Short mmCIF file of C-alpha atoms and ligand atoms in Angstrom, two decimals:
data_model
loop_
_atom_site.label_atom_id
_atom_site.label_comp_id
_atom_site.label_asym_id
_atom_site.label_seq_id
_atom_site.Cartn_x
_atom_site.Cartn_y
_atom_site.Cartn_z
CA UNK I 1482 7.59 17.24 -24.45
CA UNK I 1483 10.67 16.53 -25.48
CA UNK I 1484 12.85 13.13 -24.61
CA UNK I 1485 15.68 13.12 -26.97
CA UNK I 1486 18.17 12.16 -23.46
CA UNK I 1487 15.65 9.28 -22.57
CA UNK I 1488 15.30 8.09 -25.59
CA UNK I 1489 19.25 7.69 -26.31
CA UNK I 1490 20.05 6.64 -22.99
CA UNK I 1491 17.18 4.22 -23.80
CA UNK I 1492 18.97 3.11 -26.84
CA UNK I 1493 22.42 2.62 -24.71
CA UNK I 1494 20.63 0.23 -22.26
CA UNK I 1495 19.09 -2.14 -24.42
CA UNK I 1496 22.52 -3.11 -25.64
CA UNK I 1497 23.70 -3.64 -22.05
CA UNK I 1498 21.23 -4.50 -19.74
CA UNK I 1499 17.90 -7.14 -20.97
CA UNK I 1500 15.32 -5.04 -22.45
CA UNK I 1501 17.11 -1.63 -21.50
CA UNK I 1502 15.90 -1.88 -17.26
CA UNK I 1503 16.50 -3.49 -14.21
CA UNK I 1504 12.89 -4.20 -13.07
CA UNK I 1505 10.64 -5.45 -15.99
CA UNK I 1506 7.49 -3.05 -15.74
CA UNK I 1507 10.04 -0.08 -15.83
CA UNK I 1508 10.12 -0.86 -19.66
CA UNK I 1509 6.60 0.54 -20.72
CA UNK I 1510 5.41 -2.34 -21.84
CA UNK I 1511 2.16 -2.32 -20.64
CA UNK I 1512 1.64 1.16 -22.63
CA UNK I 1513 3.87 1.64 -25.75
CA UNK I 1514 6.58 3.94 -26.06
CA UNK I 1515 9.87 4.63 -24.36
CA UNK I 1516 10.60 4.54 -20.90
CA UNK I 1517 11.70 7.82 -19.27
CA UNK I 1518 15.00 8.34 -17.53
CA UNK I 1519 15.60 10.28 -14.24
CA UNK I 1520 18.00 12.62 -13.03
CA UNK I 1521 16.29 13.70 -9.76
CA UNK I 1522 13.43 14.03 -7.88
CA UNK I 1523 12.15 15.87 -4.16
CA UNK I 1524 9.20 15.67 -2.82
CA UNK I 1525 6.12 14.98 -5.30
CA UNK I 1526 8.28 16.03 -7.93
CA UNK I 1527 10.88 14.01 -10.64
CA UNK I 1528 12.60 15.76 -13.14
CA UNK I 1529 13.68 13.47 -16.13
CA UNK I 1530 17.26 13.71 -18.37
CA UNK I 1531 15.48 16.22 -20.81
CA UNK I 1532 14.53 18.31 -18.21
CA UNK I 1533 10.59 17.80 -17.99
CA UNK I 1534 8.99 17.78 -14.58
CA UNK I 1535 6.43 15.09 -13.50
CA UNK I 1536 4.29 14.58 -10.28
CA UNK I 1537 4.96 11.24 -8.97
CA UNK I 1538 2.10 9.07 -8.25
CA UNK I 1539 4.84 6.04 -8.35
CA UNK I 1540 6.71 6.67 -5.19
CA UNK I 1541 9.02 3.69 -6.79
CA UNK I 1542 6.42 1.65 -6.26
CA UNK I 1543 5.25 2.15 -2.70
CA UNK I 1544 8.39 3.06 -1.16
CA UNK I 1545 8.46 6.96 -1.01
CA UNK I 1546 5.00 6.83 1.19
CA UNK I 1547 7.26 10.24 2.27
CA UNK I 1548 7.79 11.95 -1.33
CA UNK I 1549 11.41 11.71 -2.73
CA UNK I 1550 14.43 12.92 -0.60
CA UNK I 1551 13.07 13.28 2.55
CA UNK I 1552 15.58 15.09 4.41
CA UNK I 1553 15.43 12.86 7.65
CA UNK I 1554 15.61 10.09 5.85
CA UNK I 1555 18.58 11.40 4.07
CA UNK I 1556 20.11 12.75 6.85
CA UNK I 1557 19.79 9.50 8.59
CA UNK I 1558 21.12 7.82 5.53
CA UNK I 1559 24.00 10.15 5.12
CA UNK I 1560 24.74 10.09 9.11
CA UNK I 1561 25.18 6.08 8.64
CA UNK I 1562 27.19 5.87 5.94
CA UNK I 1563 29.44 8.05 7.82
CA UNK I 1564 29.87 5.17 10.34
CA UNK I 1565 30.69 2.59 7.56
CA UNK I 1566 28.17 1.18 5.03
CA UNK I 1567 28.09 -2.54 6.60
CA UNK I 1568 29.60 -4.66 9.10
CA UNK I 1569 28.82 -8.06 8.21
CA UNK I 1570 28.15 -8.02 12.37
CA UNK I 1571 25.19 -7.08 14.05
CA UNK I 1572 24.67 -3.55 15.39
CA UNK I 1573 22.27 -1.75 18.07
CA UNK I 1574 19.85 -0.20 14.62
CA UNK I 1575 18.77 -3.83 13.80
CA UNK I 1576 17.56 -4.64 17.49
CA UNK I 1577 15.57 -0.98 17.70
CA UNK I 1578 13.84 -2.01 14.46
CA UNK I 1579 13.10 -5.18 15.42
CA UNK I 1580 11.85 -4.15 18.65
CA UNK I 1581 9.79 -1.00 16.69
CA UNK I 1582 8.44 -3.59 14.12
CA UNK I 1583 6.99 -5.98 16.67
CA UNK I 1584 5.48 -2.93 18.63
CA UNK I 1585 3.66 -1.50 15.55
CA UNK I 1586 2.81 -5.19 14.15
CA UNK I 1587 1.32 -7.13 17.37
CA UNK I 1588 1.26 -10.31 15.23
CA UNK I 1589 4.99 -9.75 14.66
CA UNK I 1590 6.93 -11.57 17.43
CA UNK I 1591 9.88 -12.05 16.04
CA UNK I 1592 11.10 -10.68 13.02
CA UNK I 1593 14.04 -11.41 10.20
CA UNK I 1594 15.81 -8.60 8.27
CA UNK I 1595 16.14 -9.28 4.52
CA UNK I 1596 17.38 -6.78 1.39
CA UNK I 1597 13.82 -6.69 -0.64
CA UNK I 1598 10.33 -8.04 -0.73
CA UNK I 1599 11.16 -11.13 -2.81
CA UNK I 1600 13.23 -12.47 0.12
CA UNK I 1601 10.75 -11.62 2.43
CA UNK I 1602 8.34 -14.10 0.94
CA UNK I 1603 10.40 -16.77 -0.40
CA UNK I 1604 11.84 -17.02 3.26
CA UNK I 1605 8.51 -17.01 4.94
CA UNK I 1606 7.06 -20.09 2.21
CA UNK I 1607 10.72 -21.79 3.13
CA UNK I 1608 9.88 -21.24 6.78
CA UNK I 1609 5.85 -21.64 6.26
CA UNK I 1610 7.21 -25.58 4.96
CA UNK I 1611 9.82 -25.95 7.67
CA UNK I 1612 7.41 -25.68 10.67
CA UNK I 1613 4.31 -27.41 8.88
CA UNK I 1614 6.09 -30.09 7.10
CA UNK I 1615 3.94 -29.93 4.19
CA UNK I 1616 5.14 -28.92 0.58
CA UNK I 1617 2.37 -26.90 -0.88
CA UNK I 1618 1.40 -23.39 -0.70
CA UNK I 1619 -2.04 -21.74 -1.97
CA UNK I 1620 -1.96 -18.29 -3.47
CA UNK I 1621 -4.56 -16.10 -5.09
CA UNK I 1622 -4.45 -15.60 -9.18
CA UNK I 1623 -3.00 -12.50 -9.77
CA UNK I 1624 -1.43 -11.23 -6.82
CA UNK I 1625 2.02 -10.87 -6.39
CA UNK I 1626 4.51 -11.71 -3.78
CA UNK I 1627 7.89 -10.95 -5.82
CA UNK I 1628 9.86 -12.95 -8.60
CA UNK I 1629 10.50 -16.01 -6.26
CA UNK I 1630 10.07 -19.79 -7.75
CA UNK I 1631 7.24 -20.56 -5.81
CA UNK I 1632 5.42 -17.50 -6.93
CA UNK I 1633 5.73 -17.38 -10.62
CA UNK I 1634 2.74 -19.79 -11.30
CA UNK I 1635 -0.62 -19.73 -12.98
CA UNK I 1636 -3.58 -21.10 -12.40
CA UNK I 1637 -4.18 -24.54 -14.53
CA UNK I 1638 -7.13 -24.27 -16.51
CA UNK I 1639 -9.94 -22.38 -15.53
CA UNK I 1640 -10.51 -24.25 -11.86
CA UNK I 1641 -8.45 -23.66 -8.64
CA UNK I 1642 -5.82 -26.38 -9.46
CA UNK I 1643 -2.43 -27.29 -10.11
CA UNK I 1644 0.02 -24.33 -10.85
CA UNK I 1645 1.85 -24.08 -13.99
CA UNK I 1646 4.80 -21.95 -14.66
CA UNK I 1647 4.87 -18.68 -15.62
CA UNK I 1648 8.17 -18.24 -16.51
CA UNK I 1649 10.74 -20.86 -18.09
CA UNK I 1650 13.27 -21.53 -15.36
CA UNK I 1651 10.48 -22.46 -13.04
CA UNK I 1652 10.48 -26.35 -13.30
CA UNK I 1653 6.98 -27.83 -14.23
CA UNK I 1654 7.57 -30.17 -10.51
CA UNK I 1655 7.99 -26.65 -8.10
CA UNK I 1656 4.88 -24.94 -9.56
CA UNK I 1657 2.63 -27.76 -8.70
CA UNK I 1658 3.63 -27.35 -5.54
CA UNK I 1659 1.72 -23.42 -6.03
CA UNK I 1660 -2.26 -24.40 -5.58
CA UNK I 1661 -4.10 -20.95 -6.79
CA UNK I 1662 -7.73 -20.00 -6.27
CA UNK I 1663 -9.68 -16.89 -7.62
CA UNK I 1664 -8.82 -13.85 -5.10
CA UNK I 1665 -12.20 -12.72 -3.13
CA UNK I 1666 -13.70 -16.11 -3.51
CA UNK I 1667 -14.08 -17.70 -0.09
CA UNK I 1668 -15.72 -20.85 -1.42
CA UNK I 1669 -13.43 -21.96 -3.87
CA UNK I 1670 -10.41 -21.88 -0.86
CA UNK I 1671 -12.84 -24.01 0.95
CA UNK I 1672 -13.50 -26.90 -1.57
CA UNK I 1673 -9.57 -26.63 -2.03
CA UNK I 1674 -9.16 -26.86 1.57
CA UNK I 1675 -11.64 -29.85 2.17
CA UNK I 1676 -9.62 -32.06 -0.90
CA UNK I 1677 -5.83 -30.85 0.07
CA UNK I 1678 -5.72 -28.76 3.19
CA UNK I 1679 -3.57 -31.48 4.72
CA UNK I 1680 -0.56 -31.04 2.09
CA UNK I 1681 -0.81 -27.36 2.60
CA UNK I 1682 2.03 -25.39 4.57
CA UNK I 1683 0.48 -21.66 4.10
CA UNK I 1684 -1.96 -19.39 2.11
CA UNK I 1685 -0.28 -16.14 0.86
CA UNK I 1686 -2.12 -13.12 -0.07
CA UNK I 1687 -1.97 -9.47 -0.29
CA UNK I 1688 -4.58 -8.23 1.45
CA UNK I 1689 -5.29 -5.48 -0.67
CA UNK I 1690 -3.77 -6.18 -3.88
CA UNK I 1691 -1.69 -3.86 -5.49
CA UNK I 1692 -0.56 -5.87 -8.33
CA UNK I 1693 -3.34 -6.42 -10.71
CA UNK I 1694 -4.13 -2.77 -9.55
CA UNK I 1695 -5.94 -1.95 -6.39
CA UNK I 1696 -8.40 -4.71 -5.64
CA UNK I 1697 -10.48 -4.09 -2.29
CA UNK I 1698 -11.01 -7.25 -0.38
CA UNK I 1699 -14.91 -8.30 0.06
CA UNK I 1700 -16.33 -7.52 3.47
CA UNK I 1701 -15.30 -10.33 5.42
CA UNK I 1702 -12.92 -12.07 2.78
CA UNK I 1703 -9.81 -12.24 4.43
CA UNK I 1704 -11.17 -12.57 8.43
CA UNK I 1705 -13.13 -15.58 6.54
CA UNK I 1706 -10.17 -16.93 4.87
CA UNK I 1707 -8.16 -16.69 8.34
CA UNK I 1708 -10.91 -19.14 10.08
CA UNK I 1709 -10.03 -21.32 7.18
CA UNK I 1710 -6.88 -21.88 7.38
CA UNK I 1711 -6.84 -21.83 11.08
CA UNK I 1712 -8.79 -24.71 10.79
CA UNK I 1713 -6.82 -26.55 8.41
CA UNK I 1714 -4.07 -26.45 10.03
CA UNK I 1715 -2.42 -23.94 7.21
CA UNK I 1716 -0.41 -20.92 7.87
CA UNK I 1717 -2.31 -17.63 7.08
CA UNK I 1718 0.98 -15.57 5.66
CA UNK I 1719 -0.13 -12.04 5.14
CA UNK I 1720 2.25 -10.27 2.39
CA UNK I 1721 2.25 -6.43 3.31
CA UNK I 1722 5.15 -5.62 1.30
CA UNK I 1723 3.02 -3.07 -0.46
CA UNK I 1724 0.22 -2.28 2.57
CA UNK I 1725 2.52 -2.63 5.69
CA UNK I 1726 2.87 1.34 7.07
CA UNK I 1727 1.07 2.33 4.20
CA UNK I 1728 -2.73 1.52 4.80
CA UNK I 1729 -2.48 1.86 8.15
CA UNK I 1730 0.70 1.99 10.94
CA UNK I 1731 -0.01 -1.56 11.58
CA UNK I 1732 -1.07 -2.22 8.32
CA UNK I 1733 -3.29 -4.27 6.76
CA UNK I 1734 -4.05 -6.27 9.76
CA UNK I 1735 -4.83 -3.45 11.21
CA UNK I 1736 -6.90 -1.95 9.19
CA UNK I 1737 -8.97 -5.37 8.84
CA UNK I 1738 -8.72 -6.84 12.19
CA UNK I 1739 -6.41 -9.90 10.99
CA UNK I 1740 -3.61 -11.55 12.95
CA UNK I 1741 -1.75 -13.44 10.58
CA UNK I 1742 0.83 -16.56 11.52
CA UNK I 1743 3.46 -14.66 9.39
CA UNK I 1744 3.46 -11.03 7.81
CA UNK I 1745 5.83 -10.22 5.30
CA UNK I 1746 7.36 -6.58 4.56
CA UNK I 1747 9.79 -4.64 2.11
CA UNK I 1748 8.91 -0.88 0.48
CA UNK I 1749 7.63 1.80 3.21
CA UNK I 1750 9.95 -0.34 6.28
CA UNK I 1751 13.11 0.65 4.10
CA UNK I 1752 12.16 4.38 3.44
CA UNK I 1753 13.48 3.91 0.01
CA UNK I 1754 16.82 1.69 0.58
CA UNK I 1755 16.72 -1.48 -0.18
CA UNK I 1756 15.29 -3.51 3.23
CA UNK I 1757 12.46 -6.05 3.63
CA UNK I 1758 11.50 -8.32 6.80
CA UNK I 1759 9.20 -10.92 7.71
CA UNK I 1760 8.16 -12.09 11.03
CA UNK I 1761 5.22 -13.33 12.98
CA UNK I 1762 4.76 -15.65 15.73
CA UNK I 1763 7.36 -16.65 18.06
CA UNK I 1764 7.19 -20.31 17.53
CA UNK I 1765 7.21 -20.16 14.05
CA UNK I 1766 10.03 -17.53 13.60
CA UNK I 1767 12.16 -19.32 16.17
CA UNK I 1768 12.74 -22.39 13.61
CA UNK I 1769 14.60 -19.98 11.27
CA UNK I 1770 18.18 -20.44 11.62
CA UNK I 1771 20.06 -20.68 13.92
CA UNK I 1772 17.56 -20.72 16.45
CA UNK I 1773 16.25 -23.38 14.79
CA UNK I 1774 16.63 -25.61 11.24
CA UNK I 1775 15.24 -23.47 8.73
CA UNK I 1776 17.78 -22.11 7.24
CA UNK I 1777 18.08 -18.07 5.66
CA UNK I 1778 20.85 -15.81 5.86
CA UNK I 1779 21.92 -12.86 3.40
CA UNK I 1780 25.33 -10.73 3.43
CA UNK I 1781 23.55 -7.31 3.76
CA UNK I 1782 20.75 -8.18 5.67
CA UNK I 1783 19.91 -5.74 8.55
CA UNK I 1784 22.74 -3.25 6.55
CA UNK I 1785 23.00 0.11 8.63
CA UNK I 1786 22.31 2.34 5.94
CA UNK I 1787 19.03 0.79 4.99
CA UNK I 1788 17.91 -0.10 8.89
CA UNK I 1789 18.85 3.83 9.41
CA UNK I 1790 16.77 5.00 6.41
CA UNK I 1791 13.77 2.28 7.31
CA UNK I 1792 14.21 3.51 11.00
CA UNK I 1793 13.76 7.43 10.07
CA UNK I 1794 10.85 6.52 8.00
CA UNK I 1795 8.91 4.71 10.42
CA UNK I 1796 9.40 7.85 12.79
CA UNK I 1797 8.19 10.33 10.54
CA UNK I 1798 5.31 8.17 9.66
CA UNK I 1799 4.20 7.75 13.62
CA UNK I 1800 3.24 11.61 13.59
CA UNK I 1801 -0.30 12.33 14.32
CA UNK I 1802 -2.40 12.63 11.77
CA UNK I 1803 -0.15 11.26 9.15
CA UNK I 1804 -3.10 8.21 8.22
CA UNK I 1805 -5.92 10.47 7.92
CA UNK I 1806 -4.17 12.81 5.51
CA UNK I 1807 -3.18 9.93 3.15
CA UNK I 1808 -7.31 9.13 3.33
CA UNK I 1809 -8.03 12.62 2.57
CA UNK I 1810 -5.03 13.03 -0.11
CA UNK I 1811 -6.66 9.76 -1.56
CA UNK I 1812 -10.09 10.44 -1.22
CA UNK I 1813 -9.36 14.32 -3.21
CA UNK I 1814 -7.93 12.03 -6.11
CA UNK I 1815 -10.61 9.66 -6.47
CA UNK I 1816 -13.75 12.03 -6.28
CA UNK I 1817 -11.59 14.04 -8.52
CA UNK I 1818 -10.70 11.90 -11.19
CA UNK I 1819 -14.36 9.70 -11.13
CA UNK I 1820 -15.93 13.13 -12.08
CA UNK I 1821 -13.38 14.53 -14.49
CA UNK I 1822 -13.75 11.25 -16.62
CA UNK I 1823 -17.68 11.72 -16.36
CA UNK I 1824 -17.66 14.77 -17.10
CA UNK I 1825 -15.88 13.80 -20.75
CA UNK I 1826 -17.90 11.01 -21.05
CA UNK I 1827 -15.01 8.09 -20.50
CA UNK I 1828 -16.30 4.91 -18.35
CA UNK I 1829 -13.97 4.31 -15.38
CA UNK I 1830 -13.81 1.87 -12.58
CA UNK I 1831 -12.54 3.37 -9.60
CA UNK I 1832 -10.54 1.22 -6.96
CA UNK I 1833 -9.28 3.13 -3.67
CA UNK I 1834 -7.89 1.83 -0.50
CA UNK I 1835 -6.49 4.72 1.62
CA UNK I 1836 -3.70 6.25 -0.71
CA UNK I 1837 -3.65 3.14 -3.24
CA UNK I 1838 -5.50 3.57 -6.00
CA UNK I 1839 -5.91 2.29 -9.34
CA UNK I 1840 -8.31 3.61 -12.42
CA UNK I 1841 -9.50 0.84 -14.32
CA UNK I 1842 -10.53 1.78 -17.91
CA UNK I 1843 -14.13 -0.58 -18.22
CA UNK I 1844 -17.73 0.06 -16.53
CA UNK I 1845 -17.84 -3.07 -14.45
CA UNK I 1846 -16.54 -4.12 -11.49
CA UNK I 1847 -13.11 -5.14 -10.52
CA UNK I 1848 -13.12 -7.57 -7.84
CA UNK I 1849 -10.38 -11.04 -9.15
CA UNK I 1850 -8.14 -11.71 -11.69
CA UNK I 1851 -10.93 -12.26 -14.23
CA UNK I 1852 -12.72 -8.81 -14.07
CA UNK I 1853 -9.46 -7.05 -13.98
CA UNK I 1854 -8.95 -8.29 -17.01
CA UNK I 1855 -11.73 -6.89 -18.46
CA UNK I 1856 -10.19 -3.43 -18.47
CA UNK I 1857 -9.20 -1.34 -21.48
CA UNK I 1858 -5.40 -1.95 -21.88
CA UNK I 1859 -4.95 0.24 -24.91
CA UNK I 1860 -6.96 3.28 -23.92
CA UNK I 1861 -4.84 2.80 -20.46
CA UNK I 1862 -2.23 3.29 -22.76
CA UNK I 1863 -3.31 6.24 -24.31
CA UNK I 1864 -4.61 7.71 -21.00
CA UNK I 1865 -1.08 7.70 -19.66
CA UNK I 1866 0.81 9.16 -22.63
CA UNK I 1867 -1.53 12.14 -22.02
CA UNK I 1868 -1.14 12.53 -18.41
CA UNK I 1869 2.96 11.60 -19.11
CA UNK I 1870 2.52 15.02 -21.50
CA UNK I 1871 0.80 16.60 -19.09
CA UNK I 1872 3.44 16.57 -15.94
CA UNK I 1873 1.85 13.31 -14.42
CA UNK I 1874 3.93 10.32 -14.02
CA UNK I 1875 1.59 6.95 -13.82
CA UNK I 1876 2.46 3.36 -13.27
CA UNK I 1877 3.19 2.43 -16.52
CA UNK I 1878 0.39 -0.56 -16.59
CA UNK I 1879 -3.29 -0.25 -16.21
CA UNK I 1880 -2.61 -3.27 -13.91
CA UNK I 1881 -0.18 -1.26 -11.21
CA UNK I 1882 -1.62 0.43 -7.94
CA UNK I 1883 -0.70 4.65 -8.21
CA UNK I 1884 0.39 5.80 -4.57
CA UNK I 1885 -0.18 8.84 -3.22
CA UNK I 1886 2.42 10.36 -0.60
CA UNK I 1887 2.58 12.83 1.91
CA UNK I 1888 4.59 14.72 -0.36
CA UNK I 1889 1.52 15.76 -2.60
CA UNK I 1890 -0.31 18.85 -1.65
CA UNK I 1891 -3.28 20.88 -2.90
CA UNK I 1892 -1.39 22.23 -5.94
CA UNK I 1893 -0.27 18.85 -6.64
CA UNK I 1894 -3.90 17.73 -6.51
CA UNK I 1895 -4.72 20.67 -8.80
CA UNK I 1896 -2.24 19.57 -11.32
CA UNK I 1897 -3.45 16.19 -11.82
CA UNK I 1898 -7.00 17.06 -12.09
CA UNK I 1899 -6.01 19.48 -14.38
CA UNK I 1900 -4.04 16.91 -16.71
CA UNK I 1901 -6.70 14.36 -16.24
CA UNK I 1902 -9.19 16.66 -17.98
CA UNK I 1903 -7.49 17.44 -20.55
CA UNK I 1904 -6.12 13.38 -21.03
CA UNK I 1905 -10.08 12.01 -20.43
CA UNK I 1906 -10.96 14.63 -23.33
CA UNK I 1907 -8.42 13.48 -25.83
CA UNK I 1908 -10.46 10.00 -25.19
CA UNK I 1909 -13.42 10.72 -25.79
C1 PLP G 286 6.72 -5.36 -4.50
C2 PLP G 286 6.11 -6.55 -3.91
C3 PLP G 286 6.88 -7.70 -3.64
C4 PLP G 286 8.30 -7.83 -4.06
O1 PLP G 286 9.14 -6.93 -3.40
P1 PLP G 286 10.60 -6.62 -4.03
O2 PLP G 286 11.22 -5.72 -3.02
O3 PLP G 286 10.33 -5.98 -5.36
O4 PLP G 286 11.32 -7.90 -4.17
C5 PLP G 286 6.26 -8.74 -2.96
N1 PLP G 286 4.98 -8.67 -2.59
C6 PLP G 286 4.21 -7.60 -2.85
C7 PLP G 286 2.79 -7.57 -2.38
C8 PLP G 286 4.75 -6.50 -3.52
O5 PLP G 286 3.97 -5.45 -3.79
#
């Protein structure tokens, strides 16, 4: 394949923009090599500068739950920005959202219209410490909730502990204000719980994660970890920026029976544009200003184009059987992939909610931070060079949830099983 345009365009970038991207993980990083550039993309399919074709199991990261270029959503897109690209005033698409949100998300009472998922969450902590009163927040070791202060924080040594930062910039006094505990381990939240649950405004957790690739929740985790906090007295802040509309309509919470204090959401709700919300019970939201003190506000919050895009794509999604086929789409994928890589001998770990789903390279279980880690990073690497040869466009990180959208059909499927073979062989 060849990526002479990529690789110059590459070249341009890194003199202009840090590290040549706008997103970190766009970079390759996590697997050597160039990143590719795009020109376009429909459907399943993206077609770089050089002119190769890929199928997409990125979807930009969990937006395009619809494929690329949906023409509703573009219609609806192109219809709005007819009518002026943003009034800096509210208009009648925010209140049907709102209203369509809170019917789909019963836990959602009243919800706030931001531009991404990092606003999402770093209002909800703001608001999560507004109504409680108390200054820390717990969240889980290697999940993600966005590129906010609060969230850039690593566990201190081994134990669940004090935070430290994970990024210069994020003063040493703010990340110890970030408790973290091992993901799927109820008993460590409790013993955290028993010591500081009074100085502790919310947990925050992805219910599935996404972000250290798909990790599947233990029977019971996160119901368990809702009695917890409930009982502490700490706000149980559910972070479906990646799972919201995509696991099920509701959810997450729907899918697991949960009713979060407050739910946070960005990706599928915006059908692509950038739109995030978060929202939850009516008490709590009703202290956001300038209903109440907390304070939030953004200049393109609730902007037409993106509440018109967000609005088509929640539509499309509400068809029947649109759910099942994302299990089926999924389950094709997994079963596939699992016995291509047997079939050339290369050990695999297999994590699938629904159409999330992430291929670890090691033979043990995946379950927290710590057995994630355990994965192959450089035969990952090598793994999605091959299927990048092959037509298949990967996350670029071993650690990165692949999404499967309703774009993908059986000769999609057929084309990635067919590049996985051949990529498993050249591993073996
Ligand atoms: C992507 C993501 C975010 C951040 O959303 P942005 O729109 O990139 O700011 C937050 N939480 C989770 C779970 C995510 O997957």
């Amino acid at each position: 394949m060849n990526h002479s345009h990529s690789k110059a365009l590459f070249a341009r970038a890194q003199e202009r923009i840090p590290g040549g991207v706008n997103s970190p993980v766009r970079a390759f990083r996590g697997v050597g090599g160039d990143p590719v550039f795009f020109r376009e993309a429909t459907g399943a399919w993206m077609t770089d500068v050089d002119g190769n074709r890929y199928v997409d199991l990125v979807g930009s990261w969990g937006p395009l739950i619809l494929g690329h270029a949906y023409p509703p959503i573009v219609e609806a897109i192109i219809e709005a920005a007819r009518r002026g690209t943003t009034y800096g005033a509210p208009a009648p698409g925010e209140v049907e959202l709102a209203e369509l949100l809170c019917a789909t998300v019963p836990s959602v009472e009243k919800v706030r219209l931001v531009s991404s998922g990092t606003e999402a969450t770093v209002a909800a902590i703001r608001l999560a410490r507004g109504f409680t009163g108390r200054d820390s927040i717990l969240k889980f070791e290697g999940c993600f909730h966005g590129a906010g202060d609060p969230f850039l924080v690593k566990a201190g040594s081994g134990v669940e502990t004090l935070g430290l930062p994970d990024s210069p910039g994020v003063p040493a006094a703010l990340a110890k204000l970030t408790l973290t505990a091992p993901y799927n381990d109820l008993e460590a939240v409790e013993r955290l719980f028993a010591e500081k649950g009074k100085d502790i405004a919310c947990a925050i957790i992805e219910p599935v994660v996404g972000n250290m690739g798909v990790l599947v929740p233990k029977p019971g985790y996160l119901q368990g970890l809702q009695e917890l906090c409930r009982k502490h007295g700490v706000l149980f802040v559910l972070d479906e920026v990646m799972t919201g509309f995509r696991l099920a309509r509701g959810g997450a919470q729907e899918l697991f029976g949960l009713k979060p204090d407050l739910s946070t959401f960005a990706k599928v709700v915006g059908g692509g544009m950038p739109l995030g919300a978060y929202g939850g019970r009516r008490d709590i939201m009703s202290k956001i200003a300038p209903e109440g003190p907390v304070y939030q506000s953004g200049t393109l919050s609730g902007n037409p184009v993106a509440v018109a895009a967000g609005l088509a794509c929640l539509k499309a999604l509400a068809a029947p059987g649109t759910y099942a086929r994302l299990e089926q789409l999924g389950a094709m994928l997994e079963q596939g992939l699992k016995a291509e890589a047997q079939a050339a001998g290369v050990p695999v770990t297999l994590n699938r909610v629904g159409s999330m789903l992430t291929l670890f390279f090691c033979d043990t279980l995946v379950y927290d931070y710590t057995s994630a880690k355990k994965a192959d990073t450089a035969r990952f690497g090598r793994f999605f060079h091959a299927m990048l040869n092959e037509g298949v466009y990967l996350p670029p990180s071993q650690f990165e949830a692949a999404f499967v959208s309703l774009a993908i059909g059986e000769a999609e499927v057929a084309h990635i099983l067919g590049a996985a073979r051949k990529a498993f062989r050249s591993l073996a």
